[in-house]
Coordinates of C-alpha atoms and ligand atoms in Angstrom, one line a residue:
Chain A
X1299 CA 0.0 0.0 0.0
X1300 CA 1.2 3.5 -0.9
X1301 CA 0.1 6.6 1.0
X1302 CA 0.7 10.0 -0.5
X1303 CA 0.1 12.8 2.0
X1304 CA 0.1 16.5 1.2
X1305 CA -0.6 19.4 3.6
X1306 CA -0.6 22.9 2.3
X1307 CA -2.4 26.2 2.2
X1308 CA -1.2 27.8 5.5
X1309 CA -0.2 31.5 5.9
X1310 CA 3.4 30.9 4.7
X1311 CA 2.3 29.0 1.6
X1312 CA 4.4 26.0 2.5
X1313 CA 3.7 22.6 1.0
X1314 CA 4.5 19.6 3.2
X1315 CA 4.6 16.1 1.9
X1316 CA 5.1 12.5 3.0
X1317 CA 5.2 9.4 0.9
X1318 CA 4.8 6.0 2.6
X1319 CA 5.2 2.6 1.1
X1320 CA 4.1 0.0 3.6
X1321 CA 6.4 -2.6 2.0
X1322 CA 9.3 -0.5 3.0
X1323 CA 8.5 0.2 6.7
X1324 CA 8.5 -1.9 9.8
X1325 CA 5.6 -4.4 9.9
X1326 CA 3.9 -3.1 13.0
X1327 CA 3.8 0.4 11.5
X1328 CA 2.5 -1.0 8.2
X1329 CA -0.2 -2.9 10.1
X1330 CA -1.1 0.3 12.1
X1331 CA -1.7 2.2 8.8
X1332 CA -3.5 -0.7 7.2
X1333 CA -5.9 -1.1 10.2
X1334 CA -6.8 2.6 10.0
X1335 CA -7.4 2.5 6.2
X1336 CA -9.6 -0.6 6.6
X1337 CA -11.5 0.7 9.6
X1338 CA -12.2 4.0 7.9
X1339 CA -13.4 2.2 4.8
X1340 CA -11.0 4.6 3.0
X1341 CA -11.7 3.5 -0.6
X1342 CA -15.4 4.3 -0.1
X1343 CA -14.9 7.4 1.9
X1344 CA -16.6 10.4 0.3
X1345 CA -16.2 13.7 2.1
X1346 CA -18.2 16.8 1.5
X1347 CA -16.3 19.2 -0.8
X1348 CA -15.4 22.0 1.6
X1349 CA -14.7 25.6 0.5
X1350 CA -11.1 26.2 1.5
X1351 CA -10.8 28.8 4.3
X1352 CA -8.1 31.5 4.1
X1353 CA -4.8 30.3 5.4
X1354 CA -6.4 27.1 6.9
X1355 CA -4.2 24.1 5.9
X1356 CA -5.8 21.5 3.7
X1357 CA -4.8 17.8 3.8
X1358 CA -4.9 15.6 0.7
X1359 CA -4.4 11.8 1.2
X1360 CA -4.1 9.4 -1.7
X1361 CA -4.0 5.7 -1.0
X1362 CA -3.0 3.1 -3.7
X1363 CA -3.5 -0.6 -3.1
X1364 CA -3.6 -3.3 -5.7
X1365 CA -5.7 -1.9 -8.5
X1366 CA -7.5 0.6 -6.2
X1367 CA -6.6 4.3 -5.8
X1368 CA -8.6 6.9 -3.9
X1369 CA -8.0 10.5 -2.8
X1370 CA -9.7 12.5 -0.2
X1371 CA -9.2 16.0 1.2
X1372 CA -10.2 17.9 4.3
X1373 CA -9.1 20.8 6.3
X1374 CA -6.9 20.5 9.4
X1375 CA -9.9 21.9 11.3
X1376 CA -12.0 19.0 10.2
X1377 CA -10.0 15.8 10.3
X1378 CA -12.2 12.7 10.1
X1379 CA -12.1 11.1 13.5
X1380 CA -11.2 7.6 12.2
X1381 CA -8.2 9.0 10.3
X1382 CA -6.9 11.1 13.1
X1383 CA -4.2 8.6 14.4
X1384 CA -2.9 8.2 10.8
X1385 CA -2.8 12.0 10.3
X1386 CA -1.0 12.5 13.6
X1387 CA 1.6 9.9 12.7
X1388 CA 2.2 11.0 9.1
X1389 CA 2.4 14.7 10.2
X1390 CA 5.5 13.8 12.1
X1391 CA 7.2 12.5 8.9
X1392 CA 6.3 15.4 6.6
X1393 CA 9.0 17.2 4.8
X1394 CA 8.8 20.7 3.4
X1395 CA 8.7 20.8 -0.3
X1396 CA 11.3 23.3 -1.4
X1397 CA 10.4 25.2 -4.6
Chain B
X1152 CA -21.5 23.3 28.6
X1153 CA -23.3 25.4 26.1
X1154 CA -20.3 25.3 23.8
X1155 CA -20.8 21.6 23.6
X1156 CA -24.1 22.1 22.0
X1157 CA -23.3 25.0 19.9
X1158 CA -19.7 24.5 18.9
X1159 CA -18.7 27.8 17.3
X1160 CA -16.4 26.2 14.9
X1161 CA -18.5 23.3 13.9
X1162 CA -21.4 25.6 13.1
X1163 CA -19.1 27.7 11.0
X1164 CA -18.3 24.8 8.8
X1165 CA -22.0 24.2 8.2
X1166 CA -23.0 27.6 7.1
X1167 CA -20.2 30.2 6.8
X1168 CA -21.3 33.8 7.4
X1169 CA -20.6 34.9 3.8
X1170 CA -23.0 32.3 2.6
X1171 CA -25.6 33.4 5.1
X1172 CA -25.2 36.9 3.7
X1173 CA -25.8 35.7 0.2
X1174 CA -28.8 33.6 1.2
X1175 CA -30.3 36.6 2.9
X1176 CA -30.4 38.3 -0.5
X1177 CA -32.2 35.3 -2.1
X1178 CA -35.4 35.8 -4.1
X1179 CA -36.8 32.6 -2.5
X1180 CA -38.6 33.5 0.7
X1181 CA -38.0 30.1 2.2
X1182 CA -34.3 30.4 1.7
X1183 CA -34.3 33.9 3.2
X1184 CA -36.2 32.6 6.2
X1185 CA -33.7 29.8 6.7
X1186 CA -30.8 32.2 6.4
X1187 CA -32.4 34.6 8.9
X1188 CA -32.7 31.8 11.4
X1189 CA -29.0 30.9 10.9
X1190 CA -28.1 34.5 11.4
X1191 CA -30.0 34.7 14.6
X1192 CA -28.4 31.5 15.9
X1193 CA -25.0 32.8 15.0
X1194 CA -25.5 36.0 17.0
X1195 CA -27.2 33.9 19.7
X1196 CA -24.1 31.6 20.0
X1197 CA -21.8 34.6 20.1
X1198 CA -23.7 36.2 22.9
X1199 CA -24.5 33.1 25.1
X1200 CA -21.1 31.5 25.2
X1201 CA -20.4 32.6 28.8
X1202 CA -23.8 32.9 30.4
X1203 CA -26.1 30.8 32.4
X1204 CA -29.1 28.8 31.1
X1205 CA -31.6 31.1 32.7
X1206 CA -30.1 34.2 31.1
X1207 CA -29.7 32.3 27.8
X1208 CA -33.4 31.5 27.7
X1209 CA -34.2 35.2 28.4
X1210 CA -31.9 36.2 25.6
X1211 CA -33.5 33.8 23.2
X1212 CA -36.9 35.4 24.0
X1213 CA -35.4 38.8 23.4
X1214 CA -33.8 37.8 20.1
X1215 CA -37.2 36.9 18.7
X1216 CA -38.4 40.4 19.0
X1217 CA -35.3 42.6 18.7
X1218 CA -33.3 43.1 15.6
X1219 CA -29.5 42.8 15.8
X1220 CA -28.0 46.2 16.6
X1221 CA -25.3 47.8 14.5
X1222 CA -22.5 48.7 16.8
X1223 CA -20.5 51.8 16.0
X1224 CA -17.4 51.3 18.0
X1225 CA -14.4 49.0 18.2
X1226 CA -15.0 45.9 20.3
X1227 CA -12.3 43.4 20.7
X1228 CA -12.3 40.0 22.4
X1229 CA -9.1 38.1 22.8
X1230 CA -9.4 34.4 23.8
X1231 CA -6.8 31.9 24.9
X1232 CA -7.0 28.5 23.4
X1233 CA -4.4 27.3 26.0
X1234 CA -2.5 25.4 23.5
X1235 CA -5.5 23.2 22.6
X1236 CA -7.3 23.3 19.3
X1237 CA -10.5 24.5 20.9
X1238 CA -12.0 27.6 19.6
X1239 CA -12.5 30.3 20.7
X1240 CA -11.1 29.2 24.1
X1241 CA -11.3 31.3 27.3
X1242 CA -12.0 35.0 27.1
X1243 CA -8.9 36.8 28.5
X1244 CA -9.1 40.4 27.4
X1245 CA -12.1 42.3 26.2
X1246 CA -12.5 45.9 25.0
X1247 CA -11.2 48.4 27.6
X1248 CA -9.5 45.8 29.8
X1249 CA -5.9 46.5 31.0
X1250 CA -2.8 44.8 29.7
X1251 CA -3.0 41.1 30.3
X1252 CA 0.8 40.6 30.6
X1253 CA 0.6 37.8 28.1
X1254 CA 2.4 39.2 25.0
X1255 CA 0.4 37.2 22.5
X1256 CA -2.9 38.4 24.0
X1257 CA -1.7 42.0 24.2
X1258 CA -0.2 42.0 20.7
X1259 CA -3.4 40.6 19.2
X1260 CA -5.5 43.2 21.1
X1261 CA -3.3 46.1 20.0
X1262 CA -3.0 45.0 16.4
X1263 CA -6.7 44.3 16.0
X1264 CA -7.3 47.8 17.2
X1265 CA -4.7 49.2 14.7
X1266 CA -6.4 47.3 11.9
X1267 CA -9.9 48.5 12.9
X1268 CA -8.6 52.1 13.2
X1269 CA -7.0 51.9 9.7
X1270 CA -10.2 50.8 8.0
X1271 CA -12.3 53.2 10.0
X1272 CA -10.1 56.3 9.6
X1273 CA -9.2 55.8 6.0
X1274 CA -12.2 54.1 4.5
X1275 CA -14.9 54.9 7.1
X1276 CA -15.4 51.2 7.4
X1277 CA -17.1 50.0 10.5
X1278 CA -15.2 46.8 11.3
X1279 CA -14.9 43.6 9.2
X1280 CA -18.5 43.5 8.0
X1281 CA -19.0 47.3 8.0
X1282 CA -21.7 46.6 10.6
X1283 CA -19.6 46.8 13.7
X1284 CA -18.8 43.1 14.0
X1285 CA -16.9 42.3 17.1
X1286 CA -13.3 41.5 16.5
X1287 CA -12.5 38.1 17.9
X1288 CA -9.1 36.4 18.0
X1289 CA -7.8 33.3 19.7
X1290 CA -4.1 33.1 20.6
X1291 CA -2.0 30.1 21.8
X1292 CA -3.9 27.9 19.4
X1293 CA -2.5 24.4 19.2
X1294 CA 0.9 23.1 20.3
X1295 CA 3.7 25.2 18.8
X1296 CA 1.3 25.7 15.9
X1297 CA 3.0 27.2 12.8
X1298 CA 0.1 29.1 11.4
X1299 CA -2.5 31.8 11.6
X1300 CA -5.9 31.8 9.9
X1301 CA -9.3 33.3 9.5
X1302 CA -12.1 30.7 9.9
X1303 CA -15.0 32.8 8.7
X1304 CA -15.7 34.2 12.2
X1305 CA -12.5 35.0 13.9
X1306 CA -8.7 35.2 13.7
X1307 CA -6.6 32.3 15.1
X1308 CA -2.9 32.6 16.0
X1309 CA -0.4 29.9 16.8
X1310 CA 2.7 30.3 19.0
X1311 CA 5.0 29.1 16.2
X1312 CA 7.7 26.4 16.8
X1313 CA 10.3 28.9 17.9
X1314 CA 12.7 27.4 15.3
X1315 CA 11.4 28.5 11.9
X1316 CA 8.5 30.6 13.1
X1317 CA 8.1 33.1 15.9
X1318 CA 4.7 33.7 17.4
X1319 CA 2.1 34.6 14.8
X1320 CA 0.9 37.8 16.7
X1321 CA 4.3 39.4 16.4
X1322 CA 3.8 41.4 13.1
X1323 CA 1.1 43.9 12.6
X1324 CA 1.0 43.1 8.9
X1325 CA 0.2 39.5 9.7
X1326 CA -2.7 40.4 12.0
X1327 CA -3.9 43.0 9.4
X1328 CA -3.6 40.3 6.7
X1329 CA -5.8 37.9 8.7
X1330 CA -8.4 40.5 9.4
X1331 CA -8.5 41.6 5.8
X1332 CA -9.6 38.0 4.9
X1333 CA -12.7 38.9 6.9
X1334 CA -13.2 42.1 5.0
X1335 CA -12.8 40.3 1.6
X1336 CA -15.3 37.7 2.8
X1337 CA -17.8 40.4 3.4
X1338 CA -17.1 42.3 0.2
X1339 CA -16.5 40.2 -3.0
X1340 CA -15.8 36.9 -1.3
X1341 CA -13.1 35.9 -3.7
X1342 CA -13.1 32.1 -4.0
X1343 CA -10.0 30.8 -2.3
X1344 CA -8.5 28.8 -5.2
X1345 CA -6.2 29.5 -8.1
X1346 CA -6.2 33.1 -9.4
X1347 CA -9.3 34.4 -7.4
X1348 CA -7.6 32.8 -4.4
X1349 CA -4.3 34.6 -5.2
X1350 CA -6.2 37.8 -5.4
X1351 CA -7.8 37.1 -2.0
X1352 CA -4.3 36.6 -0.6
X1353 CA -3.0 39.7 -2.4
X1354 CA -5.7 41.9 -0.8
X1355 CA -4.7 40.6 2.6
X1356 CA -1.0 41.3 2.0
X1357 CA -1.6 44.7 0.5
X1358 CA -3.9 45.9 3.2
X1359 CA -1.7 44.2 5.9
X1360 CA 1.3 46.1 4.6
X1361 CA -0.7 49.4 4.4
X1362 CA -1.9 49.0 8.0
X1363 CA 1.7 48.7 9.2
X1364 CA 2.7 51.7 7.1
X1365 CA -0.2 53.7 8.5
X1366 CA 0.8 52.9 12.1
X1367 CA 4.4 53.8 11.4
X1368 CA 3.4 56.9 9.4
X1369 CA 5.5 55.8 6.4
X1370 CA 5.4 57.0 2.9
X1371 CA 5.7 54.5 0.1
X1372 CA 9.5 55.0 -0.2
X1373 CA 10.0 54.6 3.6
X1374 CA 8.0 51.3 3.8
X1375 CA 9.8 47.9 3.8
X1376 CA 6.8 46.3 1.9
X1377 CA 7.5 43.0 3.8
X1378 CA 5.0 40.6 5.3
X1379 CA 6.1 38.7 8.4
X1380 CA 9.6 40.2 8.7
X1381 CA 9.8 39.2 12.4
X1382 CA 7.6 36.1 12.1
X1383 CA 10.1 34.1 10.1
X1384 CA 13.1 33.7 12.4
X1385 CA 16.4 35.1 11.1
X1386 CA 17.4 38.7 10.4
X1387 CA 17.4 38.4 6.6
X1388 CA 14.1 36.5 6.3
X1389 CA 10.5 37.5 5.8
X1390 CA 7.5 35.6 4.4
X1391 CA 6.7 37.7 1.4
X1392 CA 7.9 40.9 -0.3
X1393 CA 5.6 43.1 -2.3
X1394 CA 8.5 45.2 -3.5
X1395 CA 10.5 42.2 -4.7
X1396 CA 8.5 39.0 -4.8
X1397 CA 10.7 35.9 -4.7
X1398 CA 13.4 37.5 -2.4
X1399 CA 11.7 37.4 1.0
X1400 CA 13.8 34.5 1.9
X1401 CA 16.7 33.0 -0.1
X1402 CA 18.4 29.7 0.7
X1403 CA 16.6 29.3 4.0
X1404 CA 17.8 26.1 5.6
X1405 CA 14.4 24.6 5.9
X1406 CA 12.2 26.5 3.5
X1407 CA 14.6 27.0 0.5
X1408 CA 13.9 30.1 -1.5
X1409 CA 10.8 32.3 -1.7
X1410 CA 8.9 30.8 -4.8
X1411 CA 6.9 33.9 -5.6
X1412 CA 6.9 35.2 -9.2
X1413 CA 6.4 38.9 -9.8
X1414 CA 5.4 38.6 -13.5
X1415 CA 2.9 36.6 -15.4
X1416 CA 5.5 34.8 -17.5
X1417 CA 6.7 33.2 -14.3
X1418 CA 3.2 32.3 -13.0
X1419 CA 3.2 29.0 -11.2
X1420 CA 0.5 26.7 -12.5
X1421 CA 0.1 24.6 -9.4
X1422 CA -2.4 21.9 -8.7
X1423 CA -5.3 22.4 -6.2
X1424 CA -3.4 20.2 -3.6
X1425 CA -0.5 22.6 -3.7
X1426 CA -1.6 25.6 -1.7
X1427 CA -5.1 25.7 -3.2
X1428 CA -3.5 26.2 -6.6
X1429 CA -0.7 28.5 -5.4
X1430 CA -2.7 31.2 -3.7
X1431 CA 0.2 32.2 -1.5
X1432 CA 2.7 31.9 -4.4
X1433 CA 1.0 33.7 -7.3
X1434 CA -0.3 36.6 -5.1
X1435 CA 3.2 38.0 -5.7
X1436 CA 2.0 39.2 -9.1
X1437 CA -0.9 41.4 -8.0
X1438 CA 1.1 42.4 -4.9
X1439 CA 3.8 43.8 -7.1
X1440 CA 1.4 45.6 -9.4
X1441 CA 0.1 47.4 -6.4
X1442 CA 3.6 48.3 -5.2
X1443 CA 4.6 49.7 -8.7
X1444 CA 1.4 51.8 -8.8
X1445 CA 2.0 53.0 -5.3
X1446 CA 5.6 54.0 -6.0
X1447 CA 4.6 55.8 -9.1
X1448 CA 2.1 58.0 -7.2
X1449 CA 4.3 58.5 -4.1
X1450 CA 3.1 59.8 -0.8
X1451 CA 1.1 57.5 1.5
X1452 CA -0.1 54.3 -0.1
X1453 CA -3.6 54.5 1.3
X1454 CA -4.3 57.9 -0.1
X1455 CA -4.6 57.0 -3.8
X1456 CA -3.8 53.6 -4.9
X1457 CA -5.0 52.1 -1.6
X1458 CA -8.4 53.8 -2.1
X1459 CA -8.5 52.3 -5.7
X1460 CA -7.8 48.8 -4.3
X1461 CA -10.4 49.3 -1.6
X1462 CA -13.0 50.1 -4.2
X1463 CA -11.8 47.2 -6.3
X1464 CA -12.4 44.9 -3.4
X1465 CA -16.0 46.1 -3.3
X1466 CA -16.6 45.7 -7.1
X1467 CA -14.9 42.5 -8.0
X1468 CA -16.8 39.3 -8.5
X1469 CA -16.0 36.2 -6.4
X1470 CA -14.3 34.3 -9.2
X1471 CA -12.3 37.2 -10.7
X1472 CA -8.9 36.6 -12.2
X1473 CA -5.9 38.9 -12.5
X1474 CA -7.0 40.4 -15.8
X1475 CA -10.4 41.2 -14.4
X1476 CA -8.8 42.9 -11.4
X1477 CA -6.5 44.9 -13.7
X1478 CA -9.4 46.1 -16.0
X1479 CA -11.6 47.1 -13.0
X1480 CA -8.8 48.9 -11.1
X1481 CA -7.9 50.9 -14.2
X1482 CA -11.6 51.9 -14.6
X1483 CA -11.7 53.0 -10.9
X1484 CA -8.4 54.8 -11.3
X1485 CA -9.7 56.6 -14.4
X1486 CA -12.5 58.2 -12.3
X1487 CA -9.9 59.6 -9.9
X1488 CA -7.6 61.2 -12.5
X1489 CA -5.2 60.7 -15.4
X1490 CA -2.1 60.3 -13.1
X1491 CA -3.8 57.6 -11.1
X1492 CA -4.9 55.8 -14.3
X1493 CA -1.4 55.8 -15.7
X1494 CA 0.1 54.6 -12.4
X1495 CA -2.3 51.6 -12.2
X1496 CA -1.7 50.7 -15.9
X1497 CA 2.0 50.9 -15.2
X1498 CA 1.6 48.5 -12.3
X1499 CA -0.3 45.9 -14.2
X1500 CA 1.9 46.2 -17.3
X1501 CA 5.1 45.7 -15.3
X1502 CA 3.8 42.4 -14.0
X1503 CA 2.6 41.5 -17.5
X1504 CA -1.0 41.0 -16.7
X1505 CA -1.9 43.5 -19.4
Ligands
LIG2641 ZN1 -3.9 34.7 3.9

């Protein structure tokens, strides 16, 4: 499973990213991510399209697994409860994208 | 307790105030009725946050018969989120209160006042909505939170991580920037994506910079035209430069180099997931157009070109692009005089929008 995580839109215009390949990380961490994706029914998750708010950071998560791919987005003020542990974990690994 | 039932922030996400304003103008009476109800609940939540149930019920009764009053003075409320993500948090300083001795609280209070004074003195504007809306800000939001934002109701400021960012209340231009998002929301409500979003950002930078210039009594050639010069840690760094987009920070160890273009040929065609289509990046272009026009006319920025941009903010449509902003601002300038018209044309030409 591949997780692409992008957080951007804050006051300073910084784009932060993290790319996770669960085949390349320790098994317990990979299981942790897999459980959250399964429990959240990620591939069927349809969130309401929010109007972005000024300087509020927006998160975009794309998950690819086998032949499936799905992207969702939400603001940092409105993180879906079931995805919160995943967001908290990945936020620690984000890197600033330098232009 | 009450907050649990009427969470300020959750409610905002359901019907943002700018949408309520639009709904109130609807031709459909059912929609108008619904909007009016939302509007009353909004004001109700704002008033009841800190009172008892008995008083709340009385207030409800009162709201049914009394229209919402337009306040004609500056009213500030500063809240402390106490490093949580709870909004608004605890009320720690309200209008007329003495210094709190918490620098974030006192900076927010002072700079909200400066911003109100600027809009009121220069444009005769009565607060964010021009109807005397109370200015609310929460400080100490989140844990070392590296951001400030406007959530449709209030300003929110993080403390910064102390490594890359200082506290977000430190610069008057940053506070003015956030509050101007509120003004934009109540005027043309520029959609916060791609070019209209970059215009939204640009208005906030331009007015944020003018608010600082007004407080420091600076003419256009005395101003530094920087946004967040103290916010970004390091003597030679700022967040954005209206004078010279793309130079606010160069070779910053964590951030790299300021990506802002100043001309259309360098416009960054970014995807929606990159800063809502580059709203904080491409705003360098209209920012610089304003700067060029302001320098051309000289004196205080707010006297001529600032007034043109304020009128522009009131006339633009919500999905306007740079070209539309250029065309309208030239028309507005024309009404003011030949010199103004030429200066505004020069500004937009230099950034290659026209
Ligand atoms: Zn902004």
